[in-house]
């Protein structure tokens, strides 16, 4: 069982840091003595731990205690640095909005999602995202302290991070910026899901991975040599638009017989009914599969074969070590994935067959939003070759007024400067000048994440084969 733990995010982070951060999150600013008493670490260990956290910008020194402490210096208090900030990920899928939030030092605070009718207007979708985020974070949404908002949308983007060159998304980034306050980056939502699966999920640690999502749309993402590939015009990963049937149905993209026209949820349900199957939705199809309905099983065998042949062709071109299949259709399990495996086995070059693993995705529907978080943080090695967003205009310098107690409700002064987004691998934002507010109340407890399902690995070939 793979747990979604912060350690996966930052493998080298120590438990001591977690303990200290957890205390600061729960109690607000504490001095070293209070921290030592509560976490039970030795002075030396606590000193080292705090030094690392201060150097990383995760913790800052807050206003010293007002009350004089005898002849000594006032006790320096330490607090989480809101400018090191929370980041948000939002996935605007075709029929649902998913959100994920990350706190200081990148621990996932929580995730949420809600389905909606297809074609919901953008302002309503953004409002839904805002409601979901507030449900997760409440007063912990530090608008001005957000390091960024990574947003997944359906379809390729022509390279502009604000969607300004893509008519369908024009204004979406600006609307999101108004609502959430941080820099907003748009990218393809399925590629963001691939990023998340490669960061925390079924392909974590694999340098070469191919991700396919079978949902209301069909898309994917490519990780090659440890980096996420975006491609010219942001087209990389549009696996759903590989043609599989020249005499097939017209596709939304303008093509004919694309994989999406046979392997999306709607396409599979339409084909099921056309063959005499009885079921209007995915649960009905799932029930039919579990009941060993021959129409459903025969259909999934064919669709799986088409998917597997596309994956084999891509595998031969890209050379992944692991192929991850996600989306709601992947939850149908072996009746779909075994035919995928067989076709992949038949089509992959022999040298890769016995090494290529086929896995179910691990992160569920929220993967795209989690990938948005990773994009917003921008510091993943997977993004090291990703184009840097265009620099934003420098803000007018703001005075750094002393924080008033009222500011503490939101975790920081409302007008504290925001850590500006650097380029990839750039320096972390410095603690905001003038930030020294005491956080007056215990924080909300962290939203526990559900355990992830185990990761079934379906080896493509169980026997060694000679290379061609
Ligand atoms: Zn297409």
Coordinates of C-alpha atoms and ligand atoms in Angstrom, one line a residue:
X1 CA 0.0 0.0 0.0
X2 CA 1.5 3.3 -1.1
X3 CA 0.6 6.2 1.2
X4 CA 0.3 9.7 0.0
X5 CA 2.8 11.2 2.4
X6 CA 4.9 14.4 2.3
X7 CA 8.0 12.2 2.3
X8 CA 7.1 11.3 -1.2
X9 CA 7.2 15.0 -2.1
X10 CA 10.5 15.6 -0.6
X11 CA 12.2 12.3 0.0
X12 CA 15.1 13.7 2.0
X13 CA 13.0 15.7 4.5
X14 CA 13.4 14.4 7.9
X15 CA 10.8 13.4 10.4
X16 CA 12.1 16.1 12.7
X17 CA 11.2 18.8 10.3
X18 CA 7.7 17.3 10.0
X19 CA 7.4 17.4 13.8
X20 CA 8.4 21.1 14.0
X21 CA 6.3 22.2 11.1
X22 CA 3.3 20.3 12.5
X23 CA 3.7 22.1 15.8
X24 CA 3.9 25.5 14.1
X25 CA 0.9 24.7 12.0
X26 CA -1.1 23.6 15.0
X27 CA -0.1 26.3 17.4
X28 CA 1.1 29.3 15.4
X29 CA 4.4 31.0 16.3
X30 CA 6.4 29.3 19.1
X31 CA 9.8 30.1 20.6
X32 CA 12.6 27.6 20.7
X33 CA 11.9 26.6 24.3
X34 CA 8.2 25.9 23.5
X35 CA 9.1 23.9 20.5
X36 CA 11.7 21.9 22.3
X37 CA 9.2 21.0 25.1
X38 CA 6.4 20.1 22.6
X39 CA 8.5 18.0 20.2
X40 CA 10.9 16.4 22.6
X41 CA 13.9 17.0 20.4
X42 CA 17.3 17.7 22.0
X43 CA 18.6 21.3 21.7
X44 CA 21.2 20.3 19.2
X45 CA 18.7 18.4 17.0
X46 CA 16.2 21.2 17.2
X47 CA 18.8 23.8 16.4
X48 CA 19.9 21.8 13.3
X49 CA 16.3 21.2 12.2
X50 CA 15.3 24.9 12.6
X51 CA 18.5 26.0 10.8
X52 CA 17.5 23.9 7.8
X53 CA 13.9 25.1 7.8
X54 CA 15.0 28.8 8.2
X55 CA 17.5 28.4 5.4
X56 CA 14.8 26.9 3.1
X57 CA 12.5 29.7 3.9
X58 CA 9.9 27.4 5.2
X59 CA 10.1 29.0 8.7
X60 CA 10.7 32.7 9.5
X61 CA 11.3 34.6 12.7
X62 CA 8.2 36.3 13.9
X63 CA 7.7 39.2 16.2
X64 CA 9.6 38.7 19.5
X65 CA 7.5 38.4 22.5
X66 CA 6.3 41.8 23.7
X67 CA 6.7 41.1 27.4
X68 CA 10.2 41.7 28.7
X69 CA 11.9 38.6 29.9
X70 CA 14.1 39.7 32.7
X71 CA 17.6 40.7 31.6
X72 CA 17.8 38.4 28.6
X73 CA 16.7 39.1 25.0
X74 CA 13.1 38.6 24.2
X75 CA 12.5 35.1 23.0
X76 CA 12.6 34.9 19.2
X77 CA 9.5 33.2 17.9
X78 CA 9.3 31.1 14.8
X79 CA 6.5 30.7 12.4
X80 CA 5.6 29.1 9.2
X81 CA 6.4 31.4 6.3
X82 CA 3.2 32.2 4.4
X83 CA 5.3 33.7 1.6
X84 CA 6.9 30.3 1.1
X85 CA 3.3 29.7 0.5
X86 CA 0.6 27.5 -0.3
X87 CA 0.1 26.5 -3.9
X88 CA -3.1 25.4 -5.5
X89 CA -3.8 23.0 -8.3
X90 CA -7.1 23.0 -10.2
X91 CA -8.2 20.6 -12.9
X92 CA -11.0 21.8 -15.0
X93 CA -11.9 18.5 -16.6
X94 CA -14.8 18.1 -19.0
X95 CA -17.4 17.3 -16.4
X96 CA -15.8 18.0 -13.0
X97 CA -13.6 20.4 -11.1
X98 CA -10.8 19.0 -8.9
X99 CA -8.6 21.0 -6.5
X100 CA -5.6 20.3 -4.5
X101 CA -3.8 22.5 -2.0
X102 CA -0.3 22.4 -0.7
X103 CA 1.0 24.1 2.4
X104 CA 4.4 25.4 3.3
X105 CA 7.2 22.9 2.6
X106 CA 4.9 21.2 0.1
X107 CA 2.8 18.9 2.2
X108 CA -0.5 18.2 0.6
X109 CA -3.2 19.9 2.7
X110 CA -6.1 18.2 0.9
X111 CA -7.9 17.5 -2.3
X112 CA -11.5 17.8 -3.4
X113 CA -13.6 17.4 -6.5
X114 CA -17.1 17.9 -7.7
X115 CA -18.9 16.8 -10.9
X116 CA -20.8 19.3 -13.0
X117 CA -22.9 19.2 -16.2
X118 CA -20.9 19.3 -19.4
X119 CA -20.5 22.8 -20.9
X120 CA -20.7 24.7 -17.6
X121 CA -19.6 28.3 -18.3
X122 CA -16.2 29.3 -17.2
X123 CA -17.3 31.8 -14.5
X124 CA -19.4 29.0 -12.9
X125 CA -16.5 26.6 -13.1
X126 CA -14.1 29.0 -11.5
X127 CA -16.7 29.7 -8.8
X128 CA -17.0 26.0 -8.1
X129 CA -13.2 25.8 -7.8
X130 CA -13.2 28.6 -5.4
X131 CA -15.9 27.0 -3.2
X132 CA -13.9 23.7 -3.2
X133 CA -10.7 25.5 -2.2
X134 CA -12.4 27.4 0.6
X135 CA -13.9 24.1 1.8
X136 CA -10.4 22.7 2.0
X137 CA -8.5 25.7 3.4
X138 CA -11.1 28.0 5.0
X139 CA -9.1 30.9 6.4
X140 CA -5.9 29.1 5.5
X141 CA -6.2 30.4 1.9
X142 CA -3.6 33.1 2.0
X143 CA -4.5 34.8 -1.2
X144 CA -1.5 37.1 -1.4
X145 CA 0.8 34.5 -0.2
X146 CA 0.1 31.9 -2.8
X147 CA 3.2 30.9 -4.7
X148 CA 1.1 30.0 -7.6
X149 CA -2.0 28.3 -9.0
X150 CA -1.4 25.5 -11.5
X151 CA -4.4 25.0 -13.7
X152 CA -5.2 22.1 -16.0
X153 CA -7.6 22.6 -18.9
X154 CA -8.7 20.3 -21.7
X155 CA -6.9 20.5 -25.0
X156 CA -3.4 21.6 -26.1
X157 CA -2.3 25.1 -25.3
X158 CA -0.2 26.9 -27.8
X159 CA 2.6 27.8 -25.4
X160 CA 1.2 30.7 -23.5
X161 CA 0.9 30.1 -19.8
X162 CA -2.0 32.4 -19.5
X163 CA -4.0 30.9 -22.4
X164 CA -4.1 34.2 -24.1
X165 CA -3.2 32.6 -27.5
X166 CA -6.0 30.1 -27.1
X167 CA -9.4 31.6 -27.7
X168 CA -11.2 29.1 -25.5
X169 CA -9.1 30.0 -22.5
X170 CA -8.8 33.7 -23.1
X171 CA -9.5 35.4 -19.8
X172 CA -9.6 32.3 -17.7
X173 CA -6.2 32.9 -16.2
X174 CA -7.1 36.5 -15.4
X175 CA -10.4 35.4 -13.8
X176 CA -8.5 32.8 -11.7
X177 CA -5.9 35.4 -10.7
X178 CA -8.7 37.7 -9.5
X179 CA -10.3 35.0 -7.4
X180 CA -7.2 33.4 -6.0
X181 CA -4.6 36.2 -6.1
X182 CA -1.5 34.2 -7.1
X183 CA 0.3 33.8 -10.4
X184 CA -1.7 31.4 -12.6
X185 CA -0.2 28.9 -15.0
X186 CA -2.4 27.0 -17.4
X187 CA -1.4 23.6 -18.9
X188 CA -3.1 20.6 -20.4
X189 CA -4.8 18.8 -17.6
X190 CA -3.9 15.3 -18.6
X191 CA -0.3 16.2 -18.9
X192 CA -0.6 17.5 -15.4
X193 CA -2.0 14.2 -14.3
X194 CA 1.0 12.5 -15.9
X195 CA 3.2 14.9 -13.9
X196 CA 1.4 13.9 -10.7
X197 CA 1.6 10.2 -11.4
X198 CA 5.3 10.6 -12.1
X199 CA 5.8 12.6 -8.9
X200 CA 3.7 10.8 -6.3
X201 CA 1.9 8.0 -8.1
X202 CA 2.2 4.9 -10.1
X203 CA 5.3 6.1 -12.1
X204 CA 7.1 7.8 -9.2
X205 CA 10.8 7.3 -9.5
X206 CA 10.6 6.2 -13.1
X207 CA 12.6 8.3 -15.5
X208 CA 10.7 7.2 -18.6
X209 CA 7.0 6.9 -18.4
X210 CA 4.0 7.1 -20.6
X211 CA 0.6 8.0 -19.1
X212 CA -2.8 7.5 -20.7
X213 CA -6.1 8.7 -19.2
X214 CA -9.3 7.1 -20.4
X215 CA -12.1 9.4 -19.3
X216 CA -14.7 11.5 -21.1
X217 CA -11.7 12.5 -23.2
X218 CA -8.6 10.5 -23.9
X219 CA -5.2 12.0 -23.4
X220 CA -1.8 11.4 -21.9
X221 CA 1.6 12.6 -21.0
X222 CA 5.2 11.7 -21.7
X223 CA 8.0 11.7 -19.2
X224 CA 11.3 11.0 -21.0
X225 CA 14.7 11.1 -19.4
X226 CA 13.2 12.3 -16.1
X227 CA 11.5 15.3 -17.6
X228 CA 7.9 16.0 -18.6
X229 CA 7.7 16.7 -22.4
X230 CA 5.4 19.5 -23.5
X231 CA 6.3 19.6 -27.1
X232 CA 5.9 22.2 -29.8
X233 CA 2.6 24.0 -29.3
X234 CA 2.0 22.0 -26.2
X235 CA 0.7 19.1 -28.2
X236 CA 2.8 16.3 -26.5
X237 CA 0.6 13.7 -25.0
X238 CA -2.5 14.0 -27.3
X239 CA -2.7 10.2 -27.4
X240 CA -6.4 10.4 -27.9
X241 CA -6.0 11.8 -31.3
X242 CA -3.9 9.0 -32.8
X243 CA -6.1 7.6 -35.6
X244 CA -7.1 4.0 -35.1
X245 CA -9.9 3.6 -37.6
X246 CA -9.8 5.4 -41.0
X247 CA -13.4 4.6 -41.5
X248 CA -14.4 5.6 -38.0
X249 CA -16.4 8.4 -36.4
X250 CA -15.5 12.0 -36.7
X251 CA -13.6 13.4 -33.7
X252 CA -13.8 16.7 -31.9
X253 CA -10.3 17.5 -33.1
X254 CA -11.5 17.4 -36.8
X255 CA -9.9 14.1 -37.5
X256 CA -11.6 10.7 -38.1
X257 CA -11.4 7.6 -36.1
X258 CA -9.1 8.9 -33.4
X259 CA -8.5 6.7 -30.3
X260 CA -10.8 9.0 -28.4
X261 CA -13.7 8.0 -30.7
X262 CA -13.5 4.4 -29.5
X263 CA -11.9 4.6 -26.1
X264 CA -13.6 7.5 -24.3
X265 CA -16.3 6.8 -21.8
X266 CA -19.0 8.1 -24.1
X267 CA -17.6 6.1 -27.1
X268 CA -17.5 2.9 -25.1
X269 CA -21.1 3.4 -23.7
X270 CA -22.4 4.2 -27.2
X271 CA -20.8 1.1 -28.7
X272 CA -22.1 -1.0 -25.8
X273 CA -25.7 0.1 -26.4
X274 CA -25.3 -0.2 -30.2
X275 CA -24.4 -3.9 -29.7
X276 CA -27.5 -4.5 -27.6
X277 CA -26.0 -3.8 -24.2
X278 CA -28.3 -2.2 -21.6
X279 CA -26.6 0.6 -19.7
X280 CA -26.5 4.3 -19.9
X281 CA -23.6 5.1 -17.6
X282 CA -20.4 3.8 -16.3
X283 CA -21.7 2.1 -13.2
X284 CA -24.1 0.1 -15.4
X285 CA -21.2 -0.9 -17.6
X286 CA -19.2 -1.8 -14.6
X287 CA -22.0 -4.0 -13.3
X288 CA -22.3 -5.7 -16.7
X289 CA -18.6 -6.4 -16.7
X290 CA -18.8 -7.9 -13.2
X291 CA -21.7 -10.0 -14.3
X292 CA -19.5 -11.3 -17.1
X293 CA -21.9 -9.9 -19.8
X294 CA -20.4 -11.2 -23.0
X295 CA -21.3 -8.0 -24.9
X296 CA -19.4 -5.9 -22.5
X297 CA -16.5 -8.2 -22.3
X298 CA -16.3 -8.5 -26.1
X299 CA -16.4 -4.8 -26.5
X300 CA -13.7 -4.2 -23.9
X301 CA -11.5 -6.8 -25.5
X302 CA -11.7 -4.9 -28.8
X303 CA -11.2 -1.5 -27.2
X304 CA -8.4 -2.7 -25.1
X305 CA -6.7 -4.1 -28.3
X306 CA -7.0 -0.7 -30.0
X307 CA -5.6 1.0 -27.0
X308 CA -2.7 -1.5 -26.7
X309 CA -1.7 -1.1 -30.3
X310 CA -1.5 2.7 -29.9
X311 CA 0.5 2.2 -26.7
X312 CA 2.8 -0.2 -28.5
X313 CA 3.5 2.2 -31.3
X314 CA 4.2 5.0 -28.8
X315 CA 6.3 2.7 -26.7
X316 CA 8.4 1.8 -29.7
X317 CA 8.9 5.5 -30.4
X318 CA 9.5 6.8 -26.9
X319 CA 10.8 3.8 -25.0
X320 CA 9.1 4.1 -21.6
X321 CA 9.9 1.8 -18.8
X322 CA 6.4 2.0 -17.4
X323 CA 3.0 2.8 -18.9
X324 CA 0.3 4.1 -16.5
X325 CA -3.3 3.9 -17.5
X326 CA -5.7 6.1 -15.5
X327 CA -9.2 7.6 -15.9
X328 CA -12.5 6.1 -15.0
X329 CA -12.4 3.4 -17.7
X330 CA -9.2 2.0 -16.2
X331 CA -11.2 1.2 -13.1
X332 CA -12.9 -1.6 -15.1
X333 CA -9.7 -3.5 -14.5
X334 CA -8.5 -6.7 -16.1
X335 CA -11.3 -7.0 -18.7
X336 CA -10.0 -3.9 -20.3
X337 CA -6.4 -3.9 -19.2
X338 CA -5.6 -7.5 -20.1
X339 CA -6.4 -7.0 -23.8
X340 CA -4.3 -3.8 -23.6
X341 CA -1.5 -5.8 -22.2
X342 CA -1.8 -8.5 -24.9
X343 CA -1.8 -5.9 -27.7
X344 CA 1.1 -4.1 -26.1
X345 CA 3.0 -7.4 -25.8
X346 CA 2.3 -8.1 -29.5
X347 CA 3.3 -4.7 -30.8
X348 CA 6.2 -3.6 -28.5
X349 CA 9.7 -4.4 -29.8
X350 CA 10.9 -7.6 -28.2
X351 CA 13.8 -6.0 -26.3
X352 CA 11.4 -3.9 -24.2
X353 CA 8.6 -6.4 -23.7
X354 CA 9.9 -8.1 -20.6
X355 CA 10.9 -4.9 -19.0
X356 CA 7.9 -2.7 -19.8
X357 CA 5.4 -2.5 -16.9
X358 CA 1.8 -1.7 -17.4
X359 CA 0.2 -0.2 -14.2
X360 CA -3.1 1.3 -13.2
X361 CA -2.9 4.9 -12.1
X362 CA -2.7 5.5 -8.4
X363 CA -4.0 9.0 -7.8
X364 CA -7.6 8.9 -9.1
X365 CA -9.5 11.8 -10.4
X366 CA -7.5 14.4 -8.5
X367 CA -4.3 13.6 -10.3
X368 CA -4.6 16.6 -12.6
X369 CA -5.1 19.0 -9.7
X370 CA -2.0 17.5 -7.9
X371 CA -0.1 18.0 -11.1
X372 CA -1.2 21.6 -11.0
X373 CA 0.3 22.0 -7.6
X374 CA 3.6 20.6 -8.9
X375 CA 3.5 23.0 -11.8
X376 CA 2.7 25.9 -9.5
X377 CA 5.7 25.1 -7.3
X378 CA 7.8 24.7 -10.4
X379 CA 10.7 23.0 -8.7
X380 CA 10.3 19.4 -9.7
X381 CA 13.1 17.9 -11.7
X382 CA 10.4 16.7 -14.0
X383 CA 9.9 20.3 -15.0
X384 CA 13.5 21.2 -15.4
X385 CA 13.2 21.3 -19.2
X386 CA 9.8 22.8 -19.2
X387 CA 9.6 26.3 -20.7
X388 CA 9.7 28.9 -18.0
X389 CA 6.7 31.1 -17.7
X390 CA 7.1 34.6 -19.0
X391 CA 8.2 36.9 -16.2
X392 CA 5.6 39.0 -14.7
X393 CA 6.0 42.8 -14.3
X394 CA 7.6 43.7 -11.0
X395 CA 5.1 44.9 -8.5
X396 CA 5.2 48.4 -7.1
X397 CA 7.3 48.3 -4.0
X398 CA 5.0 48.3 -1.0
X399 CA 5.8 49.6 2.5
X400 CA 6.1 46.8 5.0
X401 CA 3.8 48.0 7.8
X402 CA 3.8 46.3 11.1
X403 CA 1.1 43.7 11.0
X404 CA -2.0 44.3 13.0
X405 CA -3.5 41.6 15.1
X406 CA -6.5 41.4 12.8
X407 CA -4.2 40.2 10.0
X408 CA -3.5 37.0 11.8
X409 CA -6.9 35.7 10.9
X410 CA -5.7 35.0 7.4
X411 CA -2.3 33.8 8.6
X412 CA -0.5 36.9 7.4
X413 CA -0.9 40.6 6.7
X414 CA -3.3 41.2 3.9
X415 CA -0.8 43.4 2.1
X416 CA 2.3 41.5 2.6
X417 CA 4.4 41.3 -0.6
X418 CA 4.1 38.1 -2.4
X419 CA 7.1 36.0 -3.1
X420 CA 7.5 36.4 -6.9
X421 CA 7.8 33.5 -9.0
X422 CA 11.3 32.8 -10.2
X423 CA 12.3 30.8 -13.2
X424 CA 12.7 27.1 -13.0
X425 CA 15.3 26.4 -10.4
X426 CA 15.4 30.0 -9.4
X427 CA 15.8 31.2 -5.9
X428 CA 13.0 30.6 -3.4
X429 CA 11.1 33.7 -2.5
X430 CA 12.5 35.6 0.4
X431 CA 10.5 36.0 3.5
X432 CA 8.3 39.0 3.0
X433 CA 9.7 42.1 4.7
X434 CA 7.6 43.3 7.5
X435 CA 6.0 40.0 8.1
X436 CA 6.1 39.3 11.8
X437 CA 2.5 38.6 12.7
X438 CA 1.5 36.3 15.5
X439 CA -1.0 33.6 14.5
X440 CA -3.5 33.9 17.2
X441 CA -5.4 30.6 17.0
X442 CA -4.6 27.0 16.4
X443 CA -4.8 26.0 12.8
X444 CA -7.3 23.7 11.3
X445 CA -6.1 20.1 11.5
X446 CA -4.7 18.8 8.3
X447 CA -7.1 17.0 6.1
X448 CA -6.1 13.4 6.1
X449 CA -5.7 11.9 2.7
X450 CA -7.3 8.6 2.0
X451 CA -4.9 5.7 1.5
X452 CA -4.2 5.0 -2.1
X453 CA -5.1 1.7 -3.6
X454 CA -2.4 -0.8 -4.1
X455 CA -0.6 -0.5 -7.4
X456 CA -1.2 -3.6 -9.5
X457 CA 1.6 -4.2 -11.9
X458 CA 0.8 -6.1 -15.0
X459 CA 4.0 -7.2 -16.6
X460 CA 3.7 -7.0 -20.4
X461 CA 5.5 -10.3 -20.8
X462 CA 6.3 -12.8 -18.2
X463 CA 9.1 -14.5 -20.1
X464 CA 12.3 -13.3 -21.5
X465 CA 12.4 -12.9 -25.2
X466 CA 15.3 -12.5 -27.5
X467 CA 16.0 -9.1 -28.8
X468 CA 15.3 -8.6 -32.5
Ligands
LIG1 ZN1 -9.2 13.4 -32.6

